[in-house]
Amino acid sequence: MLKKKLLILRELQRPQSVWELISRYDYDLHALCDELKALLEDGLVEYRDGMLSVTEEGEMALEDAGIAPRAEVRCERCRGRGIVYDAFIEAFETYLSLTENRPAPVTEYDQGYIAPEDVMLRVAFIYERGDLEGKDILVIGDDDLVSLALAATGLPHRVRVLEIDERLVDYINGAAKEYGFPVEAGTYDVREELPPDILGLYDVFITDPVETLPGIRLFLSRAASGLKGEGSAGYFGLTTQESSLRKWREIEKMLLDMNFAITDILRRFSTYPNTGNIGAALEEYPVYIRLREILGDLTPPDTDFYSSSLVRVELVDRPRPLVTGHVELTDEIYVDDEAYVTAKASRVLR
Amino acid sequence: MLKKKLLILRELQRPQSVWELISRYDYDLHALCDELKALLEDGLVEYRDGMLSVTEEGEMALEDAGIAPRAEVRCERCRGRGIVYDAFIEAFETYLSLTENRPAPVTEYDQGYIAPEDVMLRVAFIYERGDLEGKDILVIGDDDLVSLALAATGLPHRVRVLEIDERLVDYINGAAKEYGFPVEAGTYDVREELPPDILGLYDVFITDPVETLPGIRLFLSRAASGLKGEGSAGYFGLTTQESSLRKWREIEKMLLDMNFAITDILRRFSTYPNTGNIGAALEEYPVYIRLREILGDLTPPDTDFYSSSLVRVELVDRPRPLVTGHVELTDEIYVDDEAYVTAKASRVLR
């Protein structure tokens, strides 16, 4: 039996909602839906009262494949991250209070933010890699408010935020002023070249790009063009849920072509909490529509199911962005057939 | 000041041996030696009684750069791995007892093995990624005895070991027979094509290749050629100590060219303990000779300084090895000017 099927059966030895299954599955949602549908049709999995579980036939298939009940190997203390933010607990508290009145995500930009704890872990990892202290950091798209988490540590030299949503720009600038943070936010549309006072002047970029190939090529090119040169580093989130491994390979090719080495890939490093991120909008997501087709009655999410890997790259030479200058956008830049959750629009692209 | 220098100064706010500094530095030993030499000559670092530390001038340079005393962010519980092997504690005990009488590393193959705890963490990670249970696993070069750790879990379908050292082949086959493990070891020289009963028949490869570009191209090509196809995965160690990031980028290009996506890169996942791995031989290592030139009196290692990142790759299509058929070896395959610790020979190459 195919690995993509077996991994579903392995999880479903313990009955769980489809949302929990999604959170524990390392292939794209397309694959998950296809394989789950086949497993249900073949009678290896059943769906009852909102819970998926293996049937007796499913158990037999697992036995044939030599697969035992699932054991947990992710560290409980750091929830599998390897990183803790104890050293930045005060910064975290400041950051938490700064996120209390954050602008709510809006459908127009299809915003979604990372759990505050995971934002702080990202900051801690950036710190450990030597990319925080005294550094000039460029954030492209900041509904996570990572700029404020970075600044709350007191360690970066300055943080510049480029963001399309004026509410976020105002919010970040307001907080920066109140706290005396060296943070400056401005409105920016990724279709445009970076402003001349940013191009080639930053040590580090942070972004959570759209995951279509034309879209991510654009985001990562803009991000790369902001960097100084050899030794400058970038951090971005990439999901397996909306990006197949074929797409991962294409994205990795782009990164190498831009003169980056890929130095770290930390799986499921950033979780997107449902609370605050999704509401009624969920019913419009392709994944919801598809799952309802497959399962019939679909229960609301009972766990945070969307997460991304944290990728770190470092320039080994000058940045070589694949896109320069102004570009016209068409729909394929922000929607492809793997965009199952964030398909309606993108955060920075209009 | 350059990041490669600043990261040395940051560590040396706490006085430490050069070996500890090496263990905490993320660039190659070439860079470390060059930058350390310059910092000593410029009076920013001093060396006394075997300990390196920043001088007052060094402190000032750190202040200028906005760098504070080093905080620890790696999780204590899992030592930064994110993974624990509690679920495999019995397998670990079996593995430990099986490594007690392991053949000692010999200079001829320049062997070095990973700490048993870290071997077990690797097994736990392979398990979590769905690449252990019921799988056919190919190990190329096995002085770590990872084949026995895999088999001790009772989960793989079978494990095949290719290894040049007959002592290891005999040891592994002996243990497999005694414990009834589905493990088979045979002698193999990486200059040869894989035997026909291995080519294209495995789900997973594990290897710790030499780190010269021609050498790693050869190792990874052989490893890839053993895999079945889409969904098959590979695990290998790669250091920053003997591979610059420029080399990392070249290696990553090779992987993409072979139809792999890179799915995980876990920094400092595997430590090579000094005990049992290095002895008098250390004095012949280029790193030792170079450090003695720079520091004068060099104290013996007081910490395990050599480690590697764990890289996981997965095929998105058929494997496309870059090298096929028999190859003639010349010296550049196992020695380059970044080979500072394992330069004398390689484990599988004669």
PDB file of C-alpha atoms in Angstrom, chain A residues 23-161:
ATOM      1  CA  SER A  23      -2.561  18.592  11.566  1.00  0.00           C
ATOM      2  CA  ARG A  24      -0.566  15.350  11.721  1.00  0.00           C
ATOM      3  CA  TYR A  25      -0.240  14.620   8.028  1.00  0.00           C
ATOM      4  CA  ASP A  26       2.900  15.598   6.109  1.00  0.00           C
ATOM      5  CA  TYR A  27       1.541  15.602   2.562  1.00  0.00           C
ATOM      6  CA  ASP A  28      -0.642  18.150   0.820  1.00  0.00           C
ATOM      7  CA  LEU A  29      -4.386  18.428   1.375  1.00  0.00           C
ATOM      8  CA  HIS A  30      -5.035  17.281  -2.170  1.00  0.00           C
ATOM      9  CA  ALA A  31      -3.304  13.991  -1.418  1.00  0.00           C
ATOM     10  CA  LEU A  32      -4.992  13.715   1.968  1.00  0.00           C
ATOM     11  CA  CYS A  33      -8.461  14.162   0.453  1.00  0.00           C
ATOM     12  CA  ASP A  34      -7.787  11.717  -2.385  1.00  0.00           C
ATOM     13  CA  GLU A  35      -6.335   9.022  -0.142  1.00  0.00           C
ATOM     14  CA  LEU A  36      -8.933   9.470   2.584  1.00  0.00           C
ATOM     15  CA  LYS A  37     -11.730   9.180   0.032  1.00  0.00           C
ATOM     16  CA  ALA A  38     -10.243   5.946  -1.311  1.00  0.00           C
ATOM     17  CA  LEU A  39      -9.768   4.517   2.189  1.00  0.00           C
ATOM     18  CA  LEU A  40     -13.400   5.277   3.062  1.00  0.00           C
ATOM     19  CA  GLU A  41     -14.661   3.763  -0.194  1.00  0.00           C
ATOM     20  CA  ASP A  42     -12.526   0.659   0.312  1.00  0.00           C
ATOM     21  CA  GLY A  43     -13.866   0.239   3.849  1.00  0.00           C
ATOM     22  CA  LEU A  44     -10.504   0.624   5.585  1.00  0.00           C
ATOM     23  CA  VAL A  45     -11.602   3.787   7.382  1.00  0.00           C
ATOM     24  CA  GLU A  46     -14.967   4.781   8.796  1.00  0.00           C
ATOM     25  CA  TYR A  47     -16.460   8.139   9.715  1.00  0.00           C
ATOM     26  CA  ARG A  48     -18.933   8.316  12.593  1.00  0.00           C
ATOM     27  CA  ASP A  49     -20.075  11.231  14.790  1.00  0.00           C
ATOM     28  CA  GLY A  50     -17.365  13.445  13.380  1.00  0.00           C
ATOM     29  CA  MET A  51     -14.573  10.966  14.113  1.00  0.00           C
ATOM     30  CA  LEU A  52     -12.448   9.002  11.667  1.00  0.00           C
ATOM     31  CA  SER A  53     -11.087   5.593  12.649  1.00  0.00           C
ATOM     32  CA  VAL A  54      -9.685   2.450  11.065  1.00  0.00           C
ATOM     33  CA  THR A  55     -12.039  -0.461  10.513  1.00  0.00           C
ATOM     34  CA  GLU A  56     -11.145  -4.097  11.147  1.00  0.00           C
ATOM     35  CA  GLU A  57     -10.068  -4.283   7.529  1.00  0.00           C
ATOM     36  CA  GLY A  58      -7.934  -1.216   8.095  1.00  0.00           C
ATOM     37  CA  GLU A  59      -6.304  -2.901  11.101  1.00  0.00           C
ATOM     38  CA  MET A  60      -5.498  -5.890   8.923  1.00  0.00           C
ATOM     39  CA  ALA A  61      -3.947  -3.667   6.272  1.00  0.00           C
ATOM     40  CA  LEU A  62      -1.788  -2.075   8.965  1.00  0.00           C
ATOM     41  CA  GLU A  63      -0.734  -5.468  10.258  1.00  0.00           C
ATOM     42  CA  ASP A  64       0.177  -6.574   6.731  1.00  0.00           C
ATOM     43  CA  ALA A  65       2.317  -3.475   6.353  1.00  0.00           C
ATOM     44  CA  GLY A  66       4.011  -4.083   9.707  1.00  0.00           C
ATOM     45  CA  ILE A  67       2.699  -0.892  11.300  1.00  0.00           C
ATOM     46  CA  ALA A  68       2.222  -0.702  15.075  1.00  0.00           C
ATOM     47  CA  PRO A  69       0.169   1.753  17.166  1.00  0.00           C
ATOM     48  CA  ARG A  70       1.498   5.257  16.878  1.00  0.00           C
ATOM     49  CA  ALA A  71       4.106   6.348  19.430  1.00  0.00           C
ATOM     50  CA  GLU A  72       4.917   9.980  20.188  1.00  0.00           C
ATOM     51  CA  VAL A  73       8.532  11.034  19.685  1.00  0.00           C
ATOM     52  CA  ARG A  74       8.214  14.804  19.615  1.00  0.00           C
ATOM     53  CA  CYS A  75       9.628  16.403  22.776  1.00  0.00           C
ATOM     54  CA  GLU A  76       6.822  17.484  25.126  1.00  0.00           C
ATOM     55  CA  ARG A  77       8.738  20.335  26.671  1.00  0.00           C
ATOM     56  CA  CYS A  78       9.349  22.229  23.401  1.00  0.00           C
ATOM     57  CA  ARG A  79       6.538  20.557  21.438  1.00  0.00           C
ATOM     58  CA  GLY A  80       9.006  19.245  18.892  1.00  0.00           C
ATOM     59  CA  ARG A  81      10.626  22.580  18.118  1.00  0.00           C
ATOM     60  CA  GLY A  82      13.987  22.021  19.810  1.00  0.00           C
ATOM     61  CA  ILE A  83      13.837  25.699  20.778  1.00  0.00           C
ATOM     62  CA  VAL A  84      12.445  27.433  23.869  1.00  0.00           C
ATOM     63  CA  TYR A  85      11.927  31.151  24.482  1.00  0.00           C
ATOM     64  CA  ASP A  86      12.575  31.190  28.254  1.00  0.00           C
ATOM     65  CA  ALA A  87      15.383  33.702  27.693  1.00  0.00           C
ATOM     66  CA  PHE A  88      12.851  36.073  26.133  1.00  0.00           C
ATOM     67  CA  ILE A  89       9.966  35.679  28.536  1.00  0.00           C
ATOM     68  CA  GLU A  90       9.705  39.416  29.228  1.00  0.00           C
ATOM     69  CA  ALA A  91       9.773  40.195  25.535  1.00  0.00           C
ATOM     70  CA  PHE A  92       7.048  37.589  25.076  1.00  0.00           C
ATOM     71  CA  GLU A  93       4.843  39.251  27.681  1.00  0.00           C
ATOM     72  CA  THR A  94       5.311  42.621  26.014  1.00  0.00           C
ATOM     73  CA  TYR A  95       4.531  41.060  22.653  1.00  0.00           C
ATOM     74  CA  LEU A  96       1.415  39.350  24.046  1.00  0.00           C
ATOM     75  CA  SER A  97       0.045  42.602  25.388  1.00  0.00           C
ATOM     76  CA  LEU A  98       0.828  44.235  22.033  1.00  0.00           C
ATOM     77  CA  THR A  99      -1.188  41.631  20.154  1.00  0.00           C
ATOM     78  CA  GLU A 100      -4.287  42.018  22.344  1.00  0.00           C
ATOM     79  CA  ASN A 101      -5.831  44.751  20.229  1.00  0.00           C
ATOM     80  CA  ARG A 102      -4.388  43.633  16.891  1.00  0.00           C
ATOM     81  CA  PRO A 103      -6.549  44.298  13.871  1.00  0.00           C
ATOM     82  CA  ALA A 104      -8.742  41.277  13.171  1.00  0.00           C
ATOM     83  CA  PRO A 105      -7.798  39.307  10.046  1.00  0.00           C
ATOM     84  CA  VAL A 106      -9.947  40.376   7.113  1.00  0.00           C
ATOM     85  CA  THR A 107     -11.198  38.349   4.187  1.00  0.00           C
ATOM     86  CA  GLU A 108      -9.953  40.944   1.706  1.00  0.00           C
ATOM     87  CA  TYR A 109      -6.301  40.062   2.389  1.00  0.00           C
ATOM     88  CA  ASP A 110      -7.046  36.536   3.604  1.00  0.00           C
ATOM     89  CA  GLN A 111      -4.866  37.142   6.601  1.00  0.00           C
ATOM     90  CA  GLY A 112      -3.855  34.513   9.086  1.00  0.00           C
ATOM     91  CA  TYR A 113      -1.473  34.852  11.951  1.00  0.00           C
ATOM     92  CA  ILE A 114       0.865  32.470  13.710  1.00  0.00           C
ATOM     93  CA  ALA A 115       0.331  31.581  17.381  1.00  0.00           C
ATOM     94  CA  PRO A 116       2.157  34.126  19.580  1.00  0.00           C
ATOM     95  CA  GLU A 117       4.195  31.354  21.234  1.00  0.00           C
ATOM     96  CA  ASP A 118       5.387  30.182  17.830  1.00  0.00           C
ATOM     97  CA  VAL A 119       6.244  33.724  16.751  1.00  0.00           C
ATOM     98  CA  MET A 120       8.434  33.984  19.847  1.00  0.00           C
ATOM     99  CA  LEU A 121      10.066  30.623  19.076  1.00  0.00           C
ATOM    100  CA  ARG A 122      10.858  31.950  15.625  1.00  0.00           C
ATOM    101  CA  VAL A 123      12.470  35.010  17.218  1.00  0.00           C
ATOM    102  CA  ALA A 124      14.464  32.746  19.565  1.00  0.00           C
ATOM    103  CA  PHE A 125      15.691  30.654  16.644  1.00  0.00           C
ATOM    104  CA  ILE A 126      16.636  33.769  14.658  1.00  0.00           C
ATOM    105  CA  TYR A 127      18.535  34.899  17.742  1.00  0.00           C
ATOM    106  CA  GLU A 128      20.408  31.635  18.077  1.00  0.00           C
ATOM    107  CA  ARG A 129      21.430  31.761  14.425  1.00  0.00           C
ATOM    108  CA  GLY A 130      23.008  35.162  15.034  1.00  0.00           C
ATOM    109  CA  ASP A 131      20.497  37.023  12.872  1.00  0.00           C
ATOM    110  CA  LEU A 132      18.842  39.184  15.534  1.00  0.00           C
ATOM    111  CA  GLU A 133      21.340  41.190  17.573  1.00  0.00           C
ATOM    112  CA  GLY A 134      22.357  44.456  16.010  1.00  0.00           C
ATOM    113  CA  LYS A 135      20.785  43.448  12.729  1.00  0.00           C
ATOM    114  CA  ASP A 136      18.692  45.332  10.182  1.00  0.00           C
ATOM    115  CA  ILE A 137      15.646  43.165   9.584  1.00  0.00           C
ATOM    116  CA  LEU A 138      13.127  43.409   6.770  1.00  0.00           C
ATOM    117  CA  VAL A 139       9.650  41.931   7.271  1.00  0.00           C
ATOM    118  CA  ILE A 140       7.497  41.540   4.172  1.00  0.00           C
ATOM    119  CA  GLY A 141       3.871  41.115   5.227  1.00  0.00           C
ATOM    120  CA  ASP A 142       3.394  41.259   8.974  1.00  0.00           C
ATOM    121  CA  ASP A 143      -0.030  40.181  10.167  1.00  0.00           C
ATOM    122  CA  ASP A 144       1.950  38.047  12.655  1.00  0.00           C
ATOM    123  CA  LEU A 145       3.333  41.268  14.145  1.00  0.00           C
ATOM    124  CA  VAL A 146       6.730  39.544  14.282  1.00  0.00           C
ATOM    125  CA  SER A 147       8.308  43.001  13.973  1.00  0.00           C
ATOM    126  CA  LEU A 148       7.014  43.836  17.453  1.00  0.00           C
ATOM    127  CA  ALA A 149       8.194  40.500  18.869  1.00  0.00           C
ATOM    128  CA  LEU A 150      11.666  41.119  17.406  1.00  0.00           C
ATOM    129  CA  ALA A 151      11.804  44.646  18.799  1.00  0.00           C
ATOM    130  CA  ALA A 152      10.489  43.602  22.220  1.00  0.00           C
ATOM    131  CA  THR A 153      13.770  41.708  22.768  1.00  0.00           C
ATOM    132  CA  GLY A 154      15.624  45.015  22.526  1.00  0.00           C
ATOM    133  CA  LEU A 155      18.192  43.327  20.290  1.00  0.00           C
ATOM    134  CA  PRO A 156      17.722  44.247  16.601  1.00  0.00           C
ATOM    135  CA  HIS A 157      19.267  47.455  15.255  1.00  0.00           C
ATOM    136  CA  ARG A 158      16.115  48.256  13.290  1.00  0.00           C
ATOM    137  CA  VAL A 159      13.120  46.517  11.801  1.00  0.00           C
ATOM    138  CA  ARG A 160      11.402  47.634   8.623  1.00  0.00           C
ATOM    139  CA  VAL A 161       7.950  46.322   7.769  1.00  0.00           C
TER     140      VAL A 161
END
